[in-house]
Amino acid sequence: MTITPRVDQWVKQLVRPEIRQIQAYHVQAAQNMIKLDAMENPYPWPPAMQQAWLERLAGLTYNRYPDPNVSLIREPLTQLLKLPDHQQLVFGNGSDELIQILMMALSGQNRGVMSVAPTFVMYDMIARFVGMPYHSVQLNHDFTLDLNVFIEAMNQHQPAIVFIAYPNNPTGNAFTRQQVEQILEQAPGLVVVDEAYNAFAEDSFIADIDRFPNLVVMRTFSKVGLAGFRLGYMVGHQSWMKEFDKIRLPYNINSASQHGVAFALDHYAVLEAQAVSIKQQRSMMLDSLQAIGRTTVYPTQANFITLRLEPALSADAVFKALKQDGILIKNLSPSAGLLDNCLRVTVGSEQENQAFLASFRKHLTSMQK
Ligand SMILES: *Cc1c(COP(=O)(O)O)cnc(C)c1O
Protein backbone atom coordinates (compact mmCIF):
# COMPACT_ATOMS: atom_id res chain seq x y z
CA MET A 1 0.00 0.00 0.00
CA THR A 2 1.40 3.35 -1.01
CA ILE A 3 1.43 6.19 1.49
CA THR A 4 0.33 8.73 -1.11
CA PRO A 5 -3.45 8.65 -0.44
CA ARG A 6 -2.86 9.19 3.26
CA VAL A 7 -0.47 12.08 2.66
CA ASP A 8 -2.93 13.61 0.22
CA GLN A 9 -5.58 13.52 2.91
CA TRP A 10 -3.35 15.41 5.32
CA VAL A 11 -2.48 17.94 2.65
CA LYS A 12 -6.14 18.47 1.82
CA GLN A 13 -6.95 18.98 5.46
CA LEU A 14 -4.08 21.32 6.31
CA VAL A 15 -2.99 23.37 3.28
CA ARG A 16 -5.13 26.49 2.86
CA PRO A 17 -7.74 25.95 0.11
CA GLU A 18 -6.75 29.14 -1.72
CA ILE A 19 -3.19 27.81 -1.97
CA ARG A 20 -4.35 24.41 -3.26
CA GLN A 21 -6.29 26.22 -5.98
CA ILE A 22 -3.28 28.13 -7.31
CA GLN A 23 -1.62 26.91 -10.47
CA ALA A 24 2.14 26.82 -9.84
CA TYR A 25 4.10 29.40 -11.86
CA HIS A 26 4.99 27.55 -15.03
CA VAL A 27 8.41 27.88 -16.64
CA GLN A 28 8.64 26.50 -20.18
CA ALA A 29 11.32 23.91 -21.01
CA ALA A 30 13.88 25.62 -23.22
CA GLN A 31 16.72 23.18 -23.86
CA ASN A 32 18.42 23.72 -27.20
CA MET A 33 15.93 26.42 -28.11
CA ILE A 34 16.46 30.02 -29.15
CA LYS A 35 15.12 31.44 -25.92
CA LEU A 36 13.04 34.58 -26.44
CA ASP A 37 10.42 33.97 -23.76
CA ALA A 38 11.71 35.43 -20.49
CA MET A 39 13.15 38.92 -21.10
CA GLU A 40 16.69 37.80 -20.43
CA ASN A 41 19.69 39.69 -21.79
CA PRO A 42 21.05 37.50 -24.62
CA TYR A 43 24.69 38.47 -24.20
CA PRO A 44 27.22 36.65 -22.02
CA TRP A 45 30.07 38.64 -20.50
CA PRO A 46 33.05 39.38 -22.76
CA PRO A 47 35.85 36.80 -22.25
CA ALA A 48 38.19 39.18 -20.34
CA MET A 49 35.40 40.08 -17.94
CA GLN A 50 34.48 36.43 -17.50
CA GLN A 51 38.12 35.65 -16.68
CA ALA A 52 38.35 38.48 -14.15
CA TRP A 53 35.17 37.21 -12.49
CA LEU A 54 36.55 33.68 -12.22
CA GLU A 55 39.62 35.05 -10.47
CA ARG A 56 37.46 36.98 -8.02
CA LEU A 57 35.28 33.94 -7.44
CA ALA A 58 38.34 31.88 -6.53
CA GLY A 59 38.95 34.20 -3.60
CA LEU A 60 35.46 33.82 -2.06
CA THR A 61 34.79 31.67 0.97
CA TYR A 62 31.53 29.87 1.65
CA ASN A 63 31.83 28.77 5.28
CA ARG A 64 30.63 32.15 6.58
CA TYR A 65 27.25 33.78 6.19
CA PRO A 66 27.03 36.56 3.62
CA ASP A 67 27.15 40.23 4.65
CA PRO A 68 23.63 40.93 5.96
CA ASN A 69 23.97 44.58 4.99
CA VAL A 70 24.92 43.87 1.34
CA SER A 71 27.45 46.72 1.54
CA LEU A 72 29.37 45.66 -1.57
CA ILE A 73 26.35 46.60 -3.66
CA ARG A 74 24.67 49.16 -1.42
CA GLU A 75 27.50 51.67 -1.68
CA PRO A 76 28.12 51.74 -5.44
CA LEU A 77 24.39 51.62 -6.14
CA THR A 78 23.65 54.50 -3.76
CA GLN A 79 26.19 56.53 -5.74
CA LEU A 80 25.02 55.36 -9.13
CA LEU A 81 21.43 56.37 -8.28
CA LYS A 82 22.58 59.55 -6.50
CA LEU A 83 20.36 58.80 -3.51
CA PRO A 84 20.17 61.45 -0.77
CA ASP A 85 20.92 60.35 2.80
CA HIS A 86 17.30 60.02 3.86
CA GLN A 87 16.53 57.52 1.10
CA GLN A 88 17.48 53.89 1.46
CA LEU A 89 17.73 50.64 -0.43
CA VAL A 90 16.29 47.26 0.51
CA PHE A 91 17.58 44.23 -1.42
CA GLY A 92 15.61 41.16 -2.34
CA ASN A 93 16.25 37.76 -3.86
CA GLY A 94 14.86 39.10 -7.11
CA SER A 95 12.22 41.80 -6.96
CA ASP A 96 9.70 38.98 -6.55
CA GLU A 97 10.89 38.72 -2.97
CA LEU A 98 10.44 42.46 -2.50
CA ILE A 99 6.82 42.19 -3.62
CA GLN A 100 6.39 39.55 -0.92
CA ILE A 101 8.08 41.74 1.71
CA LEU A 102 5.89 44.73 0.82
CA MET A 103 2.71 42.70 1.04
CA MET A 104 3.68 41.02 4.30
CA ALA A 105 4.37 44.43 5.82
CA LEU A 106 1.03 45.92 4.78
CA SER A 107 -1.37 42.97 4.91
CA GLY A 108 -4.24 42.90 7.36
CA GLN A 109 -8.03 42.97 7.66
CA ASN A 110 -9.60 44.68 4.67
CA ARG A 111 -6.25 45.59 3.22
CA GLY A 112 -6.06 44.82 -0.44
CA VAL A 113 -3.70 45.07 -3.38
CA MET A 114 -4.60 46.78 -6.64
CA SER A 115 -3.13 46.85 -10.12
CA VAL A 116 -4.16 46.73 -13.75
CA ALA A 117 -4.96 43.72 -15.93
CA PRO A 118 -3.06 42.37 -17.71
CA THR A 119 0.08 42.94 -15.66
CA PHE A 120 2.87 41.04 -13.92
CA VAL A 121 1.27 37.86 -12.53
CA MET A 122 3.30 37.79 -9.31
CA TYR A 123 1.31 40.70 -7.83
CA ASP A 124 -1.82 38.57 -7.89
CA MET A 125 -0.05 35.36 -6.86
CA ILE A 126 1.81 36.80 -3.89
CA ALA A 127 -1.36 38.60 -2.73
CA ARG A 128 -2.94 35.14 -2.55
CA PHE A 129 0.06 33.71 -0.67
CA VAL A 130 -0.25 36.36 2.02
CA GLY A 131 -4.05 36.35 2.01
CA MET A 132 -4.65 39.88 0.68
CA PRO A 133 -7.63 40.57 -1.59
CA TYR A 134 -6.47 41.50 -5.09
CA HIS A 135 -8.35 43.88 -7.37
CA SER A 136 -7.47 44.75 -10.93
CA VAL A 137 -8.69 47.27 -13.47
CA GLN A 138 -8.84 46.18 -17.11
CA LEU A 139 -6.69 48.19 -19.47
CA ASN A 140 -8.12 49.47 -22.74
CA HIS A 141 -7.95 47.20 -25.81
CA ASP A 142 -4.69 48.89 -26.88
CA PHE A 143 -3.25 48.38 -23.35
CA THR A 144 -3.47 52.05 -22.40
CA LEU A 145 -4.87 52.98 -19.00
CA ASP A 146 -8.25 54.56 -18.34
CA LEU A 147 -7.23 56.74 -15.41
CA ASN A 148 -10.78 57.64 -14.31
CA VAL A 149 -11.77 53.99 -14.06
CA PHE A 150 -8.61 53.25 -12.08
CA ILE A 151 -9.18 56.09 -9.63
CA GLU A 152 -12.82 55.09 -9.20
CA ALA A 153 -11.68 51.54 -8.37
CA MET A 154 -9.13 52.86 -5.87
CA ASN A 155 -11.89 54.85 -4.17
CA GLN A 156 -14.06 51.77 -4.04
CA HIS A 157 -11.48 49.21 -2.85
CA GLN A 158 -9.18 51.47 -0.77
CA PRO A 159 -6.12 49.30 -1.50
CA ALA A 160 -3.22 49.35 0.97
CA ILE A 161 -0.83 48.87 -1.97
CA VAL A 162 -1.05 49.74 -5.65
CA PHE A 163 1.46 48.19 -8.06
CA ILE A 164 2.21 49.94 -11.34
CA ALA A 165 4.68 48.17 -13.60
CA TYR A 166 6.30 51.02 -15.53
CA PRO A 167 6.70 49.91 -18.32
CA ASN A 168 4.05 47.23 -17.95
CA ASN A 169 4.62 43.50 -18.48
CA PRO A 170 3.31 41.66 -20.54
CA THR A 171 2.22 44.62 -22.68
CA GLY A 172 5.49 46.58 -22.98
CA ASN A 173 3.95 50.07 -22.86
CA ALA A 174 4.38 52.64 -20.12
CA PHE A 175 1.33 54.58 -18.97
CA THR A 176 1.81 58.35 -19.12
CA ARG A 177 3.78 60.09 -16.37
CA GLN A 178 0.74 62.28 -15.65
CA GLN A 179 -1.40 59.19 -15.08
CA VAL A 180 1.09 57.67 -12.64
CA GLU A 181 1.37 61.00 -10.81
CA GLN A 182 -2.42 61.15 -10.52
CA ILE A 183 -2.45 57.63 -9.08
CA LEU A 184 0.23 58.66 -6.57
CA GLU A 185 -1.79 61.69 -5.55
CA GLN A 186 -5.15 59.95 -5.27
CA ALA A 187 -4.08 56.59 -3.82
CA PRO A 188 -5.19 55.89 -0.24
CA GLY A 189 -2.06 53.77 0.34
CA LEU A 190 1.41 52.90 -0.86
CA VAL A 191 2.14 53.04 -4.58
CA VAL A 192 4.95 50.82 -5.84
CA VAL A 193 6.30 51.81 -9.24
CA ASP A 194 7.94 48.63 -10.58
CA GLU A 195 10.72 49.67 -12.95
CA ALA A 196 11.95 46.18 -13.89
CA TYR A 197 12.51 47.41 -17.48
CA ASN A 198 14.09 50.74 -16.64
CA ALA A 199 17.24 50.04 -18.69
CA PHE A 200 15.08 50.09 -21.84
CA ALA A 201 12.60 52.79 -20.83
CA GLU A 202 12.41 56.54 -21.33
CA ASP A 203 11.35 57.60 -17.86
CA SER A 204 11.74 56.79 -14.17
CA PHE A 205 10.23 57.79 -10.84
CA ILE A 206 13.42 57.46 -8.79
CA ALA A 207 13.90 61.24 -8.84
CA ASP A 208 10.29 61.75 -7.67
CA ILE A 209 10.58 59.93 -4.34
CA ASP A 210 10.78 63.19 -2.41
CA ARG A 211 7.64 64.52 -4.10
CA PHE A 212 5.33 61.73 -2.97
CA PRO A 213 5.29 60.40 0.60
CA ASN A 214 3.60 57.17 -0.56
CA LEU A 215 6.02 56.24 -3.38
CA VAL A 216 8.42 53.31 -3.46
CA VAL A 217 10.37 52.45 -6.62
CA MET A 218 11.37 48.87 -7.31
CA ARG A 219 13.99 47.62 -9.77
CA THR A 220 15.85 44.44 -10.63
CA PHE A 221 19.11 43.36 -12.23
CA SER A 222 17.34 40.46 -13.94
CA LYS A 223 16.46 42.14 -17.22
CA VAL A 224 19.80 43.92 -17.68
CA GLY A 225 21.85 40.75 -17.80
CA LEU A 226 22.13 39.32 -14.29
CA ALA A 227 19.00 37.16 -14.03
CA GLY A 228 21.03 34.29 -12.61
CA PHE A 229 22.13 36.27 -9.57
CA ARG A 230 18.55 37.06 -8.46
CA LEU A 231 18.93 40.59 -7.18
CA GLY A 232 16.21 43.18 -6.92
CA TYR A 233 16.09 46.40 -4.94
CA MET A 234 13.62 49.00 -3.82
CA VAL A 235 14.25 52.65 -3.08
CA GLY A 236 12.23 54.86 -0.82
CA HIS A 237 12.23 57.13 2.19
CA GLN A 238 14.13 55.58 5.08
CA SER A 239 10.99 55.53 7.25
CA TRP A 240 9.40 53.02 4.85
CA MET A 241 12.60 51.10 4.20
CA LYS A 242 13.38 50.67 7.90
CA GLU A 243 10.09 48.82 8.36
CA PHE A 244 10.40 46.68 5.23
CA ASP A 245 13.93 45.71 6.19
CA LYS A 246 12.60 44.05 9.36
CA ILE A 247 10.68 41.56 7.25
CA ARG A 248 13.58 40.73 4.97
CA LEU A 249 15.07 37.43 6.11
CA PRO A 250 18.66 37.80 7.30
CA TYR A 251 21.19 36.77 4.66
CA ASN A 252 18.60 36.76 1.84
CA ILE A 253 21.30 37.77 -0.67
CA ASN A 254 23.93 35.03 -0.94
CA SER A 255 27.68 35.69 -1.14
CA ALA A 256 28.07 34.75 -4.80
CA SER A 257 25.26 37.14 -5.80
CA GLN A 258 26.69 39.97 -3.70
CA HIS A 259 30.11 39.62 -5.28
CA GLY A 260 28.73 38.95 -8.74
CA VAL A 261 26.53 42.04 -8.83
CA ALA A 262 29.26 44.19 -7.23
CA PHE A 263 31.64 42.95 -9.92
CA ALA A 264 29.10 43.72 -12.64
CA LEU A 265 28.63 47.23 -11.21
CA ASP A 266 32.39 47.73 -11.57
CA HIS A 267 31.88 46.89 -15.24
CA TYR A 268 28.57 48.67 -15.62
CA ALA A 269 29.54 50.19 -18.97
CA VAL A 270 29.43 46.68 -20.46
CA LEU A 271 25.84 46.16 -19.33
CA GLU A 272 24.89 49.63 -20.51
CA ALA A 273 26.34 48.98 -23.95
CA GLN A 274 24.38 45.74 -24.11
CA ALA A 275 21.18 47.62 -23.26
CA VAL A 276 21.91 50.08 -26.08
CA SER A 277 22.32 47.27 -28.55
CA ILE A 278 19.12 45.60 -27.31
CA LYS A 279 17.29 48.88 -27.94
CA GLN A 280 18.73 49.05 -31.47
CA GLN A 281 17.63 45.50 -32.10
CA ARG A 282 14.21 46.40 -30.74
CA SER A 283 13.69 49.12 -33.33
CA MET A 284 14.96 46.81 -36.08
CA MET A 285 12.42 44.18 -34.95
CA LEU A 286 9.58 46.70 -34.75
CA ASP A 287 10.28 47.75 -38.35
CA SER A 288 10.51 44.17 -39.57
CA LEU A 289 7.30 43.15 -37.81
CA GLN A 290 5.47 46.14 -39.32
CA ALA A 291 6.74 45.08 -42.72
CA ILE A 292 5.53 41.50 -42.26
CA GLY A 293 2.06 42.77 -41.40
CA ARG A 294 -1.04 40.80 -40.31
CA THR A 295 -0.42 41.85 -36.71
CA THR A 296 -0.92 44.84 -34.45
CA VAL A 297 2.48 45.61 -32.96
CA TYR A 298 2.15 47.56 -29.70
CA PRO A 299 4.53 50.33 -28.63
CA THR A 300 7.18 49.14 -26.19
CA GLN A 301 9.63 50.63 -23.73
CA ALA A 302 10.85 47.23 -22.57
CA ASN A 303 13.16 44.55 -23.97
CA PHE A 304 10.22 42.69 -25.47
CA ILE A 305 7.54 43.24 -28.07
CA THR A 306 3.89 42.32 -27.66
CA LEU A 307 1.77 41.82 -30.73
CA ARG A 308 -1.74 40.74 -31.63
CA LEU A 309 -2.33 38.57 -34.67
CA GLU A 310 -5.17 39.39 -37.05
CA PRO A 311 -8.26 37.25 -36.39
CA ALA A 312 -7.56 34.96 -39.38
CA LEU A 313 -4.37 33.81 -37.67
CA SER A 314 -4.11 31.80 -34.47
CA ALA A 315 -1.55 32.71 -31.81
CA ASP A 316 -1.53 29.09 -30.63
CA ALA A 317 -0.71 27.84 -34.12
CA VAL A 318 2.00 30.45 -34.74
CA PHE A 319 3.52 29.78 -31.30
CA LYS A 320 3.65 26.03 -32.05
CA ALA A 321 5.11 26.55 -35.52
CA LEU A 322 7.89 28.74 -34.09
CA LYS A 323 8.58 26.13 -31.45
CA GLN A 324 8.93 23.48 -34.17
CA ASP A 325 11.61 25.72 -35.65
CA GLY A 326 13.42 25.81 -32.30
CA ILE A 327 12.26 29.29 -31.28
CA LEU A 328 10.63 29.76 -27.91
CA ILE A 329 8.55 32.89 -27.30
CA LYS A 330 5.61 33.48 -24.95
CA ASN A 331 2.09 32.67 -25.99
CA LEU A 332 -0.09 35.16 -24.10
CA SER A 333 -3.29 33.93 -25.71
CA PRO A 334 -4.17 31.31 -23.04
CA SER A 335 -4.63 34.13 -20.49
CA ALA A 336 -7.51 35.24 -22.76
CA GLY A 337 -9.35 38.51 -22.13
CA LEU A 338 -7.34 41.42 -23.45
CA LEU A 339 -4.46 39.12 -24.40
CA ASP A 340 -6.55 37.09 -26.82
CA ASN A 341 -4.45 36.09 -29.85
CA CYS A 342 -1.35 37.90 -28.48
CA LEU A 343 2.28 36.82 -28.48
CA ARG A 344 5.26 38.27 -26.63
CA VAL A 345 8.79 38.04 -27.96
CA THR A 346 11.89 39.05 -26.04
CA VAL A 347 14.48 41.06 -27.97
CA GLY A 348 17.52 38.79 -28.26
CA SER A 349 20.84 38.99 -30.04
CA GLU A 350 20.86 39.99 -33.71
CA GLN A 351 21.25 36.38 -34.78
CA GLU A 352 18.39 35.19 -32.56
CA ASN A 353 16.11 37.98 -33.73
CA GLN A 354 16.83 37.22 -37.39
CA ALA A 355 16.04 33.55 -36.78
CA PHE A 356 12.78 34.53 -35.11
CA LEU A 357 11.83 36.96 -37.88
CA ALA A 358 12.61 34.45 -40.65
CA SER A 359 10.47 31.77 -39.02
CA PHE A 360 7.68 34.20 -38.14
CA ARG A 361 7.62 35.63 -41.68
CA LYS A 362 7.56 32.15 -43.21
CA HIS A 363 4.63 30.97 -41.10
CA LEU A 364 2.60 34.16 -41.44
CA THR A 365 3.01 34.13 -45.19
CA SER A 366 2.01 30.49 -45.52
CA MET A 367 -0.94 30.48 -43.11
CA GLN A 368 -4.38 30.90 -44.76
CA LYS A 369 -5.88 34.32 -45.02
C1 LIG B 1 10.57 40.28 -14.46
C2 LIG B 1 9.77 41.19 -13.62
C3 LIG B 1 9.96 41.29 -12.23
C4 LIG B 1 10.73 40.28 -11.43
O1 LIG B 1 12.02 40.30 -11.53
P1 LIG B 1 13.00 39.46 -10.59
O2 LIG B 1 13.87 40.51 -10.02
O3 LIG B 1 13.69 38.55 -11.54
O4 LIG B 1 12.22 38.73 -9.53
C5 LIG B 1 9.26 42.24 -11.52
N1 LIG B 1 8.38 43.04 -12.13
C6 LIG B 1 8.14 42.96 -13.44
C7 LIG B 1 7.13 43.87 -14.05
C8 LIG B 1 8.81 42.03 -14.22
O5 LIG B 1 8.51 41.92 -15.53
mmCIF file of N, CA and C in Angstrom, residues 29-38 40 42 322-323 325-330 345-346 348-357 359:
data_model
loop_
_atom_site.group_PDB
_atom_site.id
_atom_site.type_symbol
_atom_site.label_atom_id
_atom_site.label_comp_id
_atom_site.label_asym_id
_atom_site.label_seq_id
_atom_site.Cartn_x
_atom_site.Cartn_y
_atom_site.Cartn_z
ATOM 1 N N ALA A 29 10.048 24.584 -20.727
ATOM 2 C CA ALA A 29 11.320 23.911 -21.006
ATOM 3 C C ALA A 29 11.961 24.583 -22.217
ATOM 4 N N ALA A 30 13.273 24.814 -22.157
ATOM 5 C CA ALA A 30 13.877 25.620 -23.219
ATOM 6 C C ALA A 30 15.186 25.031 -23.745
ATOM 7 N N GLN A 31 15.430 23.752 -23.440
ATOM 8 C CA GLN A 31 16.720 23.183 -23.858
ATOM 9 C C GLN A 31 16.892 23.202 -25.370
ATOM 10 N N ASN A 32 18.057 23.657 -25.787
ATOM 11 C CA ASN A 32 18.416 23.720 -27.204
ATOM 12 C C ASN A 32 17.505 24.624 -28.032
ATOM 13 N N MET A 33 16.805 25.520 -27.373
ATOM 14 C CA MET A 33 15.926 26.420 -28.112
ATOM 15 C C MET A 33 16.550 27.811 -28.165
ATOM 16 N N ILE A 34 16.169 28.591 -29.169
ATOM 17 C CA ILE A 34 16.461 30.019 -29.145
ATOM 18 C C ILE A 34 15.459 30.619 -28.170
ATOM 19 N N LYS A 35 15.982 31.144 -27.053
ATOM 20 C CA LYS A 35 15.115 31.437 -25.916
ATOM 21 C C LYS A 35 14.720 32.913 -25.911
ATOM 22 N N LEU A 36 13.524 33.197 -26.379
ATOM 23 C CA LEU A 36 13.038 34.576 -26.437
ATOM 24 C C LEU A 36 11.722 34.686 -25.665
ATOM 25 N N ASP A 37 11.685 34.022 -24.516
ATOM 26 C CA ASP A 37 10.424 33.966 -23.765
ATOM 27 C C ASP A 37 10.458 34.686 -22.425
ATOM 28 N N ALA A 38 11.651 35.032 -21.907
ATOM 29 C CA ALA A 38 11.705 35.433 -20.491
ATOM 30 C C ALA A 38 12.424 36.756 -20.236
ATOM 31 N N GLU A 40 15.294 37.831 -20.858
ATOM 32 C CA GLU A 40 16.693 37.799 -20.435
ATOM 33 C C GLU A 40 17.550 38.576 -21.429
ATOM 34 N N PRO A 42 20.503 38.638 -23.871
ATOM 35 C CA PRO A 42 21.053 37.502 -24.616
ATOM 36 C C PRO A 42 22.576 37.385 -24.555
ATOM 37 N N LEU A 322 6.587 28.188 -34.468
ATOM 38 C CA LEU A 322 7.895 28.741 -34.089
ATOM 39 C C LEU A 322 8.661 27.732 -33.242
ATOM 40 N N LYS A 323 7.951 27.098 -32.343
ATOM 41 C CA LYS A 323 8.577 26.130 -31.451
ATOM 42 C C LYS A 323 9.166 24.962 -32.248
ATOM 43 N N ASP A 325 10.374 25.202 -35.054
ATOM 44 C CA ASP A 325 11.609 25.725 -35.650
ATOM 45 C C ASP A 325 12.680 25.995 -34.597
ATOM 46 N N GLY A 326 12.412 25.635 -33.363
ATOM 47 C CA GLY A 326 13.417 25.812 -32.304
ATOM 48 C C GLY A 326 13.418 27.198 -31.684
ATOM 49 N N ILE A 327 12.307 27.924 -31.833
ATOM 50 C CA ILE A 327 12.258 29.286 -31.285
ATOM 51 C C ILE A 327 11.161 29.386 -30.234
ATOM 52 N N LEU A 328 11.578 29.711 -29.027
ATOM 53 C CA LEU A 328 10.631 29.760 -27.915
ATOM 54 C C LEU A 328 10.288 31.200 -27.574
ATOM 55 N N ILE A 329 9.012 31.574 -27.747
ATOM 56 C CA ILE A 329 8.547 32.885 -27.305
ATOM 57 C C ILE A 329 7.459 32.651 -26.263
ATOM 58 N N LYS A 330 6.677 33.662 -25.932
ATOM 59 C CA LYS A 330 5.614 33.483 -24.950
ATOM 60 C C LYS A 330 4.269 33.623 -25.635
ATOM 61 N N VAL A 345 7.451 38.522 -27.603
ATOM 62 C CA VAL A 345 8.791 38.040 -27.964
ATOM 63 C C VAL A 345 9.841 38.939 -27.318
ATOM 64 N N THR A 346 10.792 38.307 -26.643
ATOM 65 C CA THR A 346 11.894 39.048 -26.038
ATOM 66 C C THR A 346 12.879 39.438 -27.128
ATOM 67 N N GLY A 348 16.301 39.551 -28.524
ATOM 68 C CA GLY A 348 17.520 38.788 -28.262
ATOM 69 C C GLY A 348 18.716 39.386 -28.979
ATOM 70 N N SER A 349 19.683 38.543 -29.270
ATOM 71 C CA SER A 349 20.840 38.994 -30.045
ATOM 72 C C SER A 349 20.402 39.133 -31.505
ATOM 73 N N GLU A 350 21.218 39.782 -32.311
ATOM 74 C CA GLU A 350 20.857 39.988 -33.712
ATOM 75 C C GLU A 350 20.548 38.662 -34.407
ATOM 76 N N GLN A 351 21.403 37.692 -34.148
ATOM 77 C CA GLN A 351 21.245 36.385 -34.784
ATOM 78 C C GLN A 351 19.925 35.716 -34.365
ATOM 79 N N GLU A 352 19.634 35.781 -33.065
ATOM 80 C CA GLU A 352 18.391 35.189 -32.556
ATOM 81 C C GLU A 352 17.171 35.893 -33.141
ATOM 82 N N ASN A 353 17.249 37.218 -33.208
ATOM 83 C CA ASN A 353 16.113 37.985 -33.728
ATOM 84 C C ASN A 353 15.871 37.681 -35.200
ATOM 85 N N GLN A 354 16.963 37.543 -35.963
ATOM 86 C CA GLN A 354 16.826 37.223 -37.391
ATOM 87 C C GLN A 354 16.214 35.842 -37.558
ATOM 88 N N ALA A 355 16.618 34.897 -36.720
ATOM 89 C CA ALA A 355 16.045 33.548 -36.785
ATOM 90 C C ALA A 355 14.549 33.603 -36.483
ATOM 91 N N PHE A 356 14.200 34.385 -35.457
ATOM 92 C CA PHE A 356 12.784 34.535 -35.113
ATOM 93 C C PHE A 356 12.002 35.144 -36.276
ATOM 94 N N LEU A 357 12.541 36.252 -36.813
ATOM 95 C CA LEU A 357 11.832 36.959 -37.879
ATOM 96 C C LEU A 357 11.659 36.084 -39.116
ATOM 97 N N SER A 359 11.479 32.789 -39.288
ATOM 98 C CA SER A 359 10.469 31.769 -39.023
ATOM 99 C C SER A 359 9.075 32.386 -38.958
#
